[in-house]
Tab-separated table of N, CA and C in Angstrom:
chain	number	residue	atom	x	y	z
A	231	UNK	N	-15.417	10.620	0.445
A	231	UNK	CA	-15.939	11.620	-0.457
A	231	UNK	C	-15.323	12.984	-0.165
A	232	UNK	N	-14.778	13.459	1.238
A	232	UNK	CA	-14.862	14.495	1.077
A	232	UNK	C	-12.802	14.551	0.715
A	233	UNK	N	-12.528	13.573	1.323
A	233	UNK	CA	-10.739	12.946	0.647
A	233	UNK	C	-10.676	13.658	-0.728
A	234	UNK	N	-11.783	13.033	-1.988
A	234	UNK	CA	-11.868	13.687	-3.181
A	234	UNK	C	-12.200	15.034	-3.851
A	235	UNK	N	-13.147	15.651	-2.559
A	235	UNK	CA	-13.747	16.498	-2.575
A	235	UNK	C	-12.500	17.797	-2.895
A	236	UNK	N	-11.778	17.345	-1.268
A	236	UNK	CA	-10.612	17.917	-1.000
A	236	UNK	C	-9.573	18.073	-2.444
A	237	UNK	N	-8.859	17.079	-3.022
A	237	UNK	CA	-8.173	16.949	-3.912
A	237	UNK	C	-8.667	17.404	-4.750
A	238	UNK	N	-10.215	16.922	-5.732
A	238	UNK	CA	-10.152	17.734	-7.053
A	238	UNK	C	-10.935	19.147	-7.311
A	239	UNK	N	-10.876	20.324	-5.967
A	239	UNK	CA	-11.798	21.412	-5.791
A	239	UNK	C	-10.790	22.163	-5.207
A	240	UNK	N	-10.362	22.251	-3.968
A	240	UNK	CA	-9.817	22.526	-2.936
A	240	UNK	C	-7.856	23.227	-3.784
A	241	UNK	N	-7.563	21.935	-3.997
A	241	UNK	CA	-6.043	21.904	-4.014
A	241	UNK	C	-5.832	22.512	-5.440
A	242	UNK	N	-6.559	22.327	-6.074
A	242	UNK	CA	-5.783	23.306	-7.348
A	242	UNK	C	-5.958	24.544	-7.029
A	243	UNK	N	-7.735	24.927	-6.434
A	243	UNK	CA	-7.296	26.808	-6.089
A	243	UNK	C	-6.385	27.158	-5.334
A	244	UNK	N	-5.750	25.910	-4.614
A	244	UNK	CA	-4.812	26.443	-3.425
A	244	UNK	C	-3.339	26.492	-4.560
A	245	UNK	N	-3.131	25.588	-5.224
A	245	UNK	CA	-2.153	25.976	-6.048
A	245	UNK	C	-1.750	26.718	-6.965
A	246	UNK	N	-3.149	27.716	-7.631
A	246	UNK	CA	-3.190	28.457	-8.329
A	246	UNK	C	-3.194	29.585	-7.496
A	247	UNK	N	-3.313	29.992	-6.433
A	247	UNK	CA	-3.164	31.079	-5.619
A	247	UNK	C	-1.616	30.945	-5.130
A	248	UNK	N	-1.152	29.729	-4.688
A	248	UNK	CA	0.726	30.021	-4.516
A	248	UNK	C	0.945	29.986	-5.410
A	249	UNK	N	0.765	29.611	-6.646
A	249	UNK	CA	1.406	30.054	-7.648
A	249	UNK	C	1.681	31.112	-8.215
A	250	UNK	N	0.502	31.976	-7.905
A	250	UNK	CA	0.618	33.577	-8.134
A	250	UNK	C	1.202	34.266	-7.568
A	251	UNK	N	1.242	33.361	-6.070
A	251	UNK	CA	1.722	34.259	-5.447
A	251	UNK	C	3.511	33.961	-5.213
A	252	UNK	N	4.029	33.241	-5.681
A	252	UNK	CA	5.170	33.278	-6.131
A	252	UNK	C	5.502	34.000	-7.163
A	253	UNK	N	5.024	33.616	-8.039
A	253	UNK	CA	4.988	34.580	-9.582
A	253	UNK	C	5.046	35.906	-9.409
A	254	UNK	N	4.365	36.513	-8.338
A	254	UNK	CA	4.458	37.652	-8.141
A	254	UNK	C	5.674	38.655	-7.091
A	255	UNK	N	6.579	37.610	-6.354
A	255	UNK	CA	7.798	37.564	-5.764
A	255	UNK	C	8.743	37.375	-6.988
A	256	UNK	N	8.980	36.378	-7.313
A	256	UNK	CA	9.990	35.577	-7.510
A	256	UNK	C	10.203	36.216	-10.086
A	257	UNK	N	8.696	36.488	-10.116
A	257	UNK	CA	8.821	36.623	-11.558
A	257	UNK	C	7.940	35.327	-11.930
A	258	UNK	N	7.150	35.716	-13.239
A	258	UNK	CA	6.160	34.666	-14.027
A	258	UNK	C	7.421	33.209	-14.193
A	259	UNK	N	8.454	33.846	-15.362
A	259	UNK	CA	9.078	32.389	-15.917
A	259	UNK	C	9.975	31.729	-14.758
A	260	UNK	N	10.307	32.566	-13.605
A	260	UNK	CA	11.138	31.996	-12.419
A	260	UNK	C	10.744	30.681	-12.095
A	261	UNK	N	8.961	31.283	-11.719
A	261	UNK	CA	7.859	30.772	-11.322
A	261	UNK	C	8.066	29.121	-12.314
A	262	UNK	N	7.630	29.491	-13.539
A	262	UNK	CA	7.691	28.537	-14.339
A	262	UNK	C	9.089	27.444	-14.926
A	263	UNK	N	10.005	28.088	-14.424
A	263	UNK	CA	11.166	27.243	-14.242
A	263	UNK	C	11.514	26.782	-13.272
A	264	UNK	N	10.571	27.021	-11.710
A	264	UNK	CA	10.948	26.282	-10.817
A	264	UNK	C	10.229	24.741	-10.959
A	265	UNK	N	8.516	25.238	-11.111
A	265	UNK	CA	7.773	23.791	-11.156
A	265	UNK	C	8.371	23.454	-12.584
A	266	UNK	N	9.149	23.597	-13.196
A	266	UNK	CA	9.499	22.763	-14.038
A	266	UNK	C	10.729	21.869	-13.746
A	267	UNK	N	11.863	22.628	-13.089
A	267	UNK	CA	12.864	22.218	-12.558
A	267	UNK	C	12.482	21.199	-11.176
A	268	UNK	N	11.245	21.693	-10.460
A	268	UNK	CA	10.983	20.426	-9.239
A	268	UNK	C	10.556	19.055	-10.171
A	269	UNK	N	9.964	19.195	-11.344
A	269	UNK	CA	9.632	17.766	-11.757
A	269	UNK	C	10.958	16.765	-12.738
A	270	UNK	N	11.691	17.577	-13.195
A	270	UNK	CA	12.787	17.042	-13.458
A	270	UNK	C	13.785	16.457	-12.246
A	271	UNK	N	13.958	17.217	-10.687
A	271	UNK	CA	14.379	16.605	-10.019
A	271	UNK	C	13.715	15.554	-9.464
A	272	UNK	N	12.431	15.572	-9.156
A	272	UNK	CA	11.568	14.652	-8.721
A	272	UNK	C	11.399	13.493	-9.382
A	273	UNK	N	11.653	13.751	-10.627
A	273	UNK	CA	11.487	11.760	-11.956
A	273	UNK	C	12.885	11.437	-11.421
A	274	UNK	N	13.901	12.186	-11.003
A	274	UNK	CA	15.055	11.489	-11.136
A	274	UNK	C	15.084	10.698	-10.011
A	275	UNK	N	14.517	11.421	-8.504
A	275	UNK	CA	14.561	10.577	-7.775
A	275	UNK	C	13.396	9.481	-7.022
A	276	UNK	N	12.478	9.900	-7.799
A	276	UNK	CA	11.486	8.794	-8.362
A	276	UNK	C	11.919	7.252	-8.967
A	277	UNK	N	12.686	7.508	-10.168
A	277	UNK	CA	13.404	6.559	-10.661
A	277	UNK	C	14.354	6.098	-10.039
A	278	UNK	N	15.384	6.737	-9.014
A	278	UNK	CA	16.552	5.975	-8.470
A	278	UNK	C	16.008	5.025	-7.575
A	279	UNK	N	14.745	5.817	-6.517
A	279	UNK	CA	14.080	4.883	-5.299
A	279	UNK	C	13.159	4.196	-5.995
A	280	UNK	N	12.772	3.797	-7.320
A	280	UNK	CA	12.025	2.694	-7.731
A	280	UNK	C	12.856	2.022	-8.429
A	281	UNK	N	14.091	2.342	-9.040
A	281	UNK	CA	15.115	1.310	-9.134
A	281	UNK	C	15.465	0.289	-7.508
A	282	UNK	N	16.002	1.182	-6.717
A	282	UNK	CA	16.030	0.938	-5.654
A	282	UNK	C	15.175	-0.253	-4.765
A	283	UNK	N	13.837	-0.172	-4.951
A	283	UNK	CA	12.811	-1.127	-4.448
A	283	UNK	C	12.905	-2.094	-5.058
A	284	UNK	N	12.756	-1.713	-6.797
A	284	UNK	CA	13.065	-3.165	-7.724
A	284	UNK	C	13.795	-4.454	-6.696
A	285	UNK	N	14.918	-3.960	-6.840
A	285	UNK	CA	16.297	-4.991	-6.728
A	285	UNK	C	15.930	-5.530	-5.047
A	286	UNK	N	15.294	-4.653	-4.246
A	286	UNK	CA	15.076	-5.301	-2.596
A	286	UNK	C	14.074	-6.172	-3.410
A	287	UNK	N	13.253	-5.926	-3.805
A	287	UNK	CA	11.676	-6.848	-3.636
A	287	UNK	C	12.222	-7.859	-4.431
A	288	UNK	N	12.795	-7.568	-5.705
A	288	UNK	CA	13.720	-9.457	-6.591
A	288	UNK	C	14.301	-9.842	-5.420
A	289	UNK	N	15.200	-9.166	-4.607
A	289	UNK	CA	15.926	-10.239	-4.068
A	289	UNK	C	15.461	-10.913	-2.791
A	290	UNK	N	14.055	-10.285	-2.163
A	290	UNK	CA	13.206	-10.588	-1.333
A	290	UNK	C	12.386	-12.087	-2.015
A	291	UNK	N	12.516	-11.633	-3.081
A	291	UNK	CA	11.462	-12.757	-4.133
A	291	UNK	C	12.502	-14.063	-4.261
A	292	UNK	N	13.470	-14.007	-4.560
A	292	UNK	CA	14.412	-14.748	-4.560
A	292	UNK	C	14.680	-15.664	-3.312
A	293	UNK	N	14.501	-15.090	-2.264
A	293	UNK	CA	14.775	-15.959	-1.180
A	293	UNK	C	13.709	-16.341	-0.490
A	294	UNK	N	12.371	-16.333	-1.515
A	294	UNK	CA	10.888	-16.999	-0.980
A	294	UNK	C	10.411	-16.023	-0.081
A	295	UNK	N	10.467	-15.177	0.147
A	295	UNK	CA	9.741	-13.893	0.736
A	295	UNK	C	8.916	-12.973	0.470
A	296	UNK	N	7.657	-12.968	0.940
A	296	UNK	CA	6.731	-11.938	0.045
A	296	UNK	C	7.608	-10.539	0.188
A	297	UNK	N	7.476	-9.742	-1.168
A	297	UNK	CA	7.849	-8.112	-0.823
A	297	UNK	C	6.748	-7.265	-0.589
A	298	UNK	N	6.061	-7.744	0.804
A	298	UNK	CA	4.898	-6.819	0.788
A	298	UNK	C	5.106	-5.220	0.929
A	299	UNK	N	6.090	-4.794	1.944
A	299	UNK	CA	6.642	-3.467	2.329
A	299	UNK	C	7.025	-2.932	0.386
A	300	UNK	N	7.557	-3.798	-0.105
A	300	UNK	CA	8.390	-2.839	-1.452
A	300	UNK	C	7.079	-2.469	-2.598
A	301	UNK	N	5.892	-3.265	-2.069
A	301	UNK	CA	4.671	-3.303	-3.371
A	301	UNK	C	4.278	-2.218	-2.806
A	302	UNK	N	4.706	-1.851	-1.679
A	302	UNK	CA	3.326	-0.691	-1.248
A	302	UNK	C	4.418	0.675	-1.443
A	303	UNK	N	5.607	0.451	-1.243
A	303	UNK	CA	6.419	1.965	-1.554
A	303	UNK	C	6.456	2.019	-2.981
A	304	UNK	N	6.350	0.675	-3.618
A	304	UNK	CA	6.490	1.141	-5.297
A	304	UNK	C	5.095	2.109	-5.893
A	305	UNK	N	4.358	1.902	-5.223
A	305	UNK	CA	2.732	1.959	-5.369
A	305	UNK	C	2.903	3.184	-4.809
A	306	UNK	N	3.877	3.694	-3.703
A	306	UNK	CA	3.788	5.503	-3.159
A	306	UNK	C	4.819	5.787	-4.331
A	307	UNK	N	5.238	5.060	-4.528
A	307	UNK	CA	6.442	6.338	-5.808
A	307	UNK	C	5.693	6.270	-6.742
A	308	UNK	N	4.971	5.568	-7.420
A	308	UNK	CA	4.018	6.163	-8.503
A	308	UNK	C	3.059	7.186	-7.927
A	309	UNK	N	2.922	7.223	-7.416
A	309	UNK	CA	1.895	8.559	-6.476
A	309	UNK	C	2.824	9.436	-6.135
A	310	UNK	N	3.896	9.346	-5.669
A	310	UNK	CA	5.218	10.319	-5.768
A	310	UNK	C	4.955	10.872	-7.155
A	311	UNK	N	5.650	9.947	-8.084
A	311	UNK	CA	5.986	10.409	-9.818
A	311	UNK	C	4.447	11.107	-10.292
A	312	UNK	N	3.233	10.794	-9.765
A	312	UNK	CA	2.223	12.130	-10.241
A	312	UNK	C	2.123	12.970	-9.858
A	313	UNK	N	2.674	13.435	-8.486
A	313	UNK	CA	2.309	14.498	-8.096
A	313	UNK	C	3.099	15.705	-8.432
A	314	UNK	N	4.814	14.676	-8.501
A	314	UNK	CA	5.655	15.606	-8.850
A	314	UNK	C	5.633	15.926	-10.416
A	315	UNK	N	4.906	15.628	-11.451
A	315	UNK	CA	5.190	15.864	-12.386
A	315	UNK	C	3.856	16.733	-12.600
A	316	UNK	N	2.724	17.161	-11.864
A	316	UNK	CA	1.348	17.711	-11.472
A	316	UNK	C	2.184	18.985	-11.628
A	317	UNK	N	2.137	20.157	-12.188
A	317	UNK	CA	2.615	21.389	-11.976
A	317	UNK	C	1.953	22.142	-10.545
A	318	UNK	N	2.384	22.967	-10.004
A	318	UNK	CA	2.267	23.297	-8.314
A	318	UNK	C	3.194	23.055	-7.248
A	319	UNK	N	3.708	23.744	-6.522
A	319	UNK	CA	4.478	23.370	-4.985
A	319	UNK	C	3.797	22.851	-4.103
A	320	UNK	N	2.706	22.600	-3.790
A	320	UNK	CA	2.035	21.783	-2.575
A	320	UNK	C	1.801	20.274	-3.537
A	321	UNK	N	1.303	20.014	-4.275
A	321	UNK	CA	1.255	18.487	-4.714
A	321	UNK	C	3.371	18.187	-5.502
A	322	UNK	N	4.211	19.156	-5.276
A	322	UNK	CA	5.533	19.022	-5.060
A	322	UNK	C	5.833	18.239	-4.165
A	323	UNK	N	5.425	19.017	-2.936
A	323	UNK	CA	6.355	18.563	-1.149
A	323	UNK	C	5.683	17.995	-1.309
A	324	UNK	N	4.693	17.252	-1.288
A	324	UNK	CA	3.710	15.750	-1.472
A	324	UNK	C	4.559	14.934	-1.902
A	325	UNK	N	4.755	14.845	-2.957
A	325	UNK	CA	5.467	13.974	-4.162
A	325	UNK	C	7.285	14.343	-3.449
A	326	UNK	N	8.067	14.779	-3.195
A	326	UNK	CA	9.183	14.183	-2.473
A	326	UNK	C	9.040	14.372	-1.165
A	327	UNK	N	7.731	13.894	-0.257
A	327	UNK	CA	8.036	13.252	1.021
A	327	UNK	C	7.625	11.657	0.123
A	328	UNK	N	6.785	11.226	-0.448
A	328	UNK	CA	6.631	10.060	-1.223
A	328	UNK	C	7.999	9.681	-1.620
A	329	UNK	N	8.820	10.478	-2.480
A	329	UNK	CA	9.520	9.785	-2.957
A	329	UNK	C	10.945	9.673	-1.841
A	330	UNK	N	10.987	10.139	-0.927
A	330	UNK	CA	12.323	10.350	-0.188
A	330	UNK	C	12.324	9.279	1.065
A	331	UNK	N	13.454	8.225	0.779
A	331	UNK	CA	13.353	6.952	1.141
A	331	UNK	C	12.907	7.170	3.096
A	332	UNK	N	13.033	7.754	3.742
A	332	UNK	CA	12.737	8.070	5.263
A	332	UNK	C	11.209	8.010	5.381
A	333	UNK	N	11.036	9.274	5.070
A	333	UNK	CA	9.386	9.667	5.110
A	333	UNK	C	8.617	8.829	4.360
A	334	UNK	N	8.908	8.368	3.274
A	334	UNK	CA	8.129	6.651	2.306
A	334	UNK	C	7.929	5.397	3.099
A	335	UNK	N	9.345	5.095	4.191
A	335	UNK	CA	9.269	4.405	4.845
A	335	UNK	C	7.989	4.353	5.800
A	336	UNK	N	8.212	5.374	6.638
A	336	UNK	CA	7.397	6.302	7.254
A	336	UNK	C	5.662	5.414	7.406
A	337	UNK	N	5.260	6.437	5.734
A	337	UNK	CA	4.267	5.979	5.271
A	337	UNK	C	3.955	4.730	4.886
A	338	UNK	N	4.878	3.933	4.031
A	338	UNK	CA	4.447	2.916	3.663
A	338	UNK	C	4.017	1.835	4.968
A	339	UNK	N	4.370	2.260	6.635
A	339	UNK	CA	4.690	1.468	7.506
A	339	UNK	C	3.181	1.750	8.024
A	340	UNK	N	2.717	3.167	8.051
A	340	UNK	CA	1.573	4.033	8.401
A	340	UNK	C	0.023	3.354	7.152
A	341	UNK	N	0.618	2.922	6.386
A	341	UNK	CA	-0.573	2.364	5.224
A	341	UNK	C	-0.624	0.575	5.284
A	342	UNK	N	0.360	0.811	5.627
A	342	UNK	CA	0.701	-1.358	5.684
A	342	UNK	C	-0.434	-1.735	6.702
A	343	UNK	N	-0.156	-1.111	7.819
A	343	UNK	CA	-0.870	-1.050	9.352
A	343	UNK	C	-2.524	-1.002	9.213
A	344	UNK	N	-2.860	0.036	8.429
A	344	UNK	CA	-4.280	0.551	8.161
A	344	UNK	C	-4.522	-0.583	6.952
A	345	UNK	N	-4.126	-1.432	6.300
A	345	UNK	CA	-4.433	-2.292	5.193
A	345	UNK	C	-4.841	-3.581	6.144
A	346	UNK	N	-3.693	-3.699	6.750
A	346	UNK	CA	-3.947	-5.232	8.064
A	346	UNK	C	-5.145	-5.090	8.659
A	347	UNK	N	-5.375	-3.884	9.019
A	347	UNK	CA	-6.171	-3.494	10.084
A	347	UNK	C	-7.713	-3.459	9.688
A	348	UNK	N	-7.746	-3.627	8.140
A	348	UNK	CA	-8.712	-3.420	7.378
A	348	UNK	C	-9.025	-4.929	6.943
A	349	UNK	N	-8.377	-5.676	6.614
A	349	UNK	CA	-8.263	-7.378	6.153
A	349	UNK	C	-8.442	-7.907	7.194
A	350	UNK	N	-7.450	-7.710	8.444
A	350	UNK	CA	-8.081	-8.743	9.563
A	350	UNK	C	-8.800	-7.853	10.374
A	351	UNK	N	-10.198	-7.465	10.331
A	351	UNK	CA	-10.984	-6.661	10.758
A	351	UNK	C	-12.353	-7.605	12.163
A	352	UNK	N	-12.594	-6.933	12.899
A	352	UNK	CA	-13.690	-7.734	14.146
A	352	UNK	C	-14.358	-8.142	12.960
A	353	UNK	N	-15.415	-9.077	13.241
A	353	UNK	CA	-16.250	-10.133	12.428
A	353	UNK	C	-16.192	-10.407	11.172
A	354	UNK	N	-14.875	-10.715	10.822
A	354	UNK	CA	-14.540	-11.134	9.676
A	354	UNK	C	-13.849	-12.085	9.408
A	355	UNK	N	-14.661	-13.175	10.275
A	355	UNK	CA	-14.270	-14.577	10.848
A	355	UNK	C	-14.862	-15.613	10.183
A	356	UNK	N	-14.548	-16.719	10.605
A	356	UNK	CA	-15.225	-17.719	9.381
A	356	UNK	C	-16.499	-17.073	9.839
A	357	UNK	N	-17.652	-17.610	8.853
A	357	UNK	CA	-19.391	-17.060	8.194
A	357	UNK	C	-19.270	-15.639	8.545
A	358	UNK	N	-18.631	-15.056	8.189
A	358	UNK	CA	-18.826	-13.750	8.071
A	358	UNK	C	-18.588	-13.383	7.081
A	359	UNK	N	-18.653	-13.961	5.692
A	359	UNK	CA	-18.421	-13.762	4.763
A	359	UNK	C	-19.552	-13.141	3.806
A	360	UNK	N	-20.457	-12.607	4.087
A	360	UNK	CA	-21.501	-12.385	3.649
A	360	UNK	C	-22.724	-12.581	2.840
A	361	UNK	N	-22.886	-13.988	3.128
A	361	UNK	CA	-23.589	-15.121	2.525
A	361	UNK	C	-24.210	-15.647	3.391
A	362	UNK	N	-24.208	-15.110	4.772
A	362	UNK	CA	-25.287	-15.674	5.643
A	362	UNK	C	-24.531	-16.047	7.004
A	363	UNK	N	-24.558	-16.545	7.832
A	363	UNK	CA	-24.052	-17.180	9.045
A	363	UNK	C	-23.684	-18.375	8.267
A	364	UNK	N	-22.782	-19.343	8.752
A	364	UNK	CA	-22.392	-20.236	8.847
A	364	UNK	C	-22.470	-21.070	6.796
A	365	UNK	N	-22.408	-20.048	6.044
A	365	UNK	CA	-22.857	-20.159	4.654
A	365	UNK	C	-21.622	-19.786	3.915
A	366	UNK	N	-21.532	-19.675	2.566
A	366	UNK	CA	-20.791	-19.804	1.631
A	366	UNK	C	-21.091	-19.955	0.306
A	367	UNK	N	-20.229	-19.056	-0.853
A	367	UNK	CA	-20.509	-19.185	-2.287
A	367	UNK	C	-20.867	-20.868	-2.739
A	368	UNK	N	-20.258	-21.603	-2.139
A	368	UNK	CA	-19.608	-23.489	-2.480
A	368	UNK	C	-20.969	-24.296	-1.853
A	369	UNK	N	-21.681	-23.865	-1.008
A	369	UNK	CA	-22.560	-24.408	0.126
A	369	UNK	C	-21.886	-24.192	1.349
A	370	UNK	N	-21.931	-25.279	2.022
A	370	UNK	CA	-21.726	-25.135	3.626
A	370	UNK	C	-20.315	-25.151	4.083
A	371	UNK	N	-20.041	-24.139	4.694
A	371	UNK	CA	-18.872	-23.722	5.441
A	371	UNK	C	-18.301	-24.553	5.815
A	372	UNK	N	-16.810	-25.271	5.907
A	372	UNK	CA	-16.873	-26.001	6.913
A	372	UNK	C	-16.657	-25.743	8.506
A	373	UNK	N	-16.834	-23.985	8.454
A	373	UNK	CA	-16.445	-23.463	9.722
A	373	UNK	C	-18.038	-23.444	10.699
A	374	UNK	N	-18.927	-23.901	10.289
A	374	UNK	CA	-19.961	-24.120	11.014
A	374	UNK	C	-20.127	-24.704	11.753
A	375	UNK	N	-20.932	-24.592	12.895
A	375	UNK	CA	-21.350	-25.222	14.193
A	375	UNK	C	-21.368	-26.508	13.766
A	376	UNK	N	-22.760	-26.554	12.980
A	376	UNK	CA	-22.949	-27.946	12.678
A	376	UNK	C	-22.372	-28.656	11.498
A	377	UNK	N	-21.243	-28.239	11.267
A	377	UNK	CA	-20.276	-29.026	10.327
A	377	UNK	C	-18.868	-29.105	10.838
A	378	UNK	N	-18.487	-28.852	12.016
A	378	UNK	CA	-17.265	-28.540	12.675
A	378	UNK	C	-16.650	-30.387	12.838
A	379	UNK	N	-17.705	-31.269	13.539
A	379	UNK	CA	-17.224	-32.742	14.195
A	379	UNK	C	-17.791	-33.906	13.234
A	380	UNK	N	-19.195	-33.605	12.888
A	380	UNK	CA	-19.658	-34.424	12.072
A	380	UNK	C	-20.178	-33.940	10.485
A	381	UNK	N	-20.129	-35.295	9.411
A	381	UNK	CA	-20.621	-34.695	8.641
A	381	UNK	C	-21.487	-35.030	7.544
A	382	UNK	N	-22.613	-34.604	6.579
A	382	UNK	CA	-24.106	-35.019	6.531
A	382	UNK	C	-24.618	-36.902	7.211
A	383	UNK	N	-23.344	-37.350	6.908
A	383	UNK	CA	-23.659	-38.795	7.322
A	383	UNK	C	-23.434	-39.023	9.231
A	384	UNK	N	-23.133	-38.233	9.806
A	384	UNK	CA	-22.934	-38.367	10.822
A	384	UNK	C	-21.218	-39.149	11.734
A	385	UNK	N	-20.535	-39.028	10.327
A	385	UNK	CA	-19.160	-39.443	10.973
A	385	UNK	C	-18.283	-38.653	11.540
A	386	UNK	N	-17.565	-38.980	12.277
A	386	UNK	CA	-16.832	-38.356	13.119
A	386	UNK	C	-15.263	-38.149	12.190
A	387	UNK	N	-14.967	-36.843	12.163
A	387	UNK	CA	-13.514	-36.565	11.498
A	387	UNK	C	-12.857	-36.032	12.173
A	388	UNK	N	-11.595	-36.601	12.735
A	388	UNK	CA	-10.410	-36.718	13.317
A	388	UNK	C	-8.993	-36.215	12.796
A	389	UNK	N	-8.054	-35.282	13.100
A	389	UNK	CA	-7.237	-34.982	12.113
A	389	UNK	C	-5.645	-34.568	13.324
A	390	UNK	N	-4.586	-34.396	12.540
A	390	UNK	CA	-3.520	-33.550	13.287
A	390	UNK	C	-2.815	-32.906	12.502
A	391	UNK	N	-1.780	-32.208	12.668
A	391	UNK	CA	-1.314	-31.119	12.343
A	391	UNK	C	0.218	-30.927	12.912
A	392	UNK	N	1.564	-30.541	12.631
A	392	UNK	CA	2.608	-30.211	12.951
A	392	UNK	C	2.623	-29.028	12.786
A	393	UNK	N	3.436	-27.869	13.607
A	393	UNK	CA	3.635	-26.488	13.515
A	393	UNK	C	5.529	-26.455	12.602
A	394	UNK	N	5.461	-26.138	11.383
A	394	UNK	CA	6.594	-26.330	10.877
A	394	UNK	C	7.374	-24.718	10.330
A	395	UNK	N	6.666	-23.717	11.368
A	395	UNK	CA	6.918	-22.691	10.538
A	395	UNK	C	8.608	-22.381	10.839
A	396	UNK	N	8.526	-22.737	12.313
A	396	UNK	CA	9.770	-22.369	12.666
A	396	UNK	C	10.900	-22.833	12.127
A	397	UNK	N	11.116	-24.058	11.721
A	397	UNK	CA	11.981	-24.843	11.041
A	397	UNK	C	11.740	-24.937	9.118
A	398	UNK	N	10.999	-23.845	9.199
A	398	UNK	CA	11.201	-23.590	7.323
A	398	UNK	C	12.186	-22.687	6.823
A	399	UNK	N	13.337	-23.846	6.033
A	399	UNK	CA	14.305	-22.721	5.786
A	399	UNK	C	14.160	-21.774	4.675
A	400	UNK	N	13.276	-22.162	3.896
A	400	UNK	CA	12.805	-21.022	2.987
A	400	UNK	C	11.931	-20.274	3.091
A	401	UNK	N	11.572	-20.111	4.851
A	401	UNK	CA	10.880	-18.820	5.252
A	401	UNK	C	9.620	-18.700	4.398
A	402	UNK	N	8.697	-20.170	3.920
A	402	UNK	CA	7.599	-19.512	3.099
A	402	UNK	C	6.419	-19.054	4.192
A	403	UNK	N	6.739	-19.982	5.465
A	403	UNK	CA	5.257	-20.266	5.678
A	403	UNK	C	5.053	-18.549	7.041
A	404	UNK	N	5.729	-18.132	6.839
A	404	UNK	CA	6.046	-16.615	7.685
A	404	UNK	C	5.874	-15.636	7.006
């Protein structure tokens, strides 16, 4: 809340005060031909580094590879491409550290981390799904105590398994 608070209260008076206060250095239309001139440079290189991602993540896709890294920088260059086209110099330098392939990296590596970290989170293990202990939308888990060896009839289920990740040449199971 206060993330939003920040953004839709905070940052425009802050941009309407550098803005003046450029305007008042630099001249009103200077003023107004610069944030106009930062968003024309900014779509351009908005568009080259989301051309750019395109063609990694197809050809990531192509060789059976999720493009998880390229979904999440495509996803900062659209957040790049609003900010820079947002009139203001502070939601500017926002929008080309987003769009400028180093610092995107950067971030996208800094948000990937905090997403994992959020999905595979402490008790969010089998029945922790929030349907009860050892429960489920379907009925009974099969990750439960008492459904782990036997089952309602009392038989015993037996199973095995090969580890084949290493020897997948189409890299799906990684």
């Amino acid at each position: 809340m206060r993330v939003l608070f920040l953004l839709f209260a905070l940052l425009p008076i802050l941009e309407i005060a550098l803005l003046i206060n450029v305007g008042s250095v630099v001249g009103g239309w200077n003023t107004v031909g610069l944030v106009i001139l930062s968003a024309f440079i900014g779509a351009y290189f908005v568009k080259r580094e989301g051309v750019s991602t395109l063609q990694t993540a197809q050809e990531k896709m192509q060789r059976n590879e999720v493009p998880g890294k390229e979904l999440v920088e495509g996803l900062m260059l659209v957040v790049a491409g609003i900010l820079l086209v947002t009139p203001g110099f502070i939601t500017d330098i926002f929008g080309f550290l987003l769009a400028m392939p180093g610092s995107r990296h950067f971030f996208a590596a800094q948000v990937s981390k905090h997403m994992k970290m959020r999905v595979v989170a402490p008790g969010m293990g089998p029945g922790a799904s929030g349907f009860g202990q050892g429960q489920s939308p379907f009925g009974q888990s099969p990750f439960d105590e008492r459904s782990r060896s036997h089952n309602n009839d009392g038989d015993v289920f037996e199973g095995e398994y090969s580890d084949r990740t290493t020897n997948d040449p189409d890299k799906r199971l990684k």
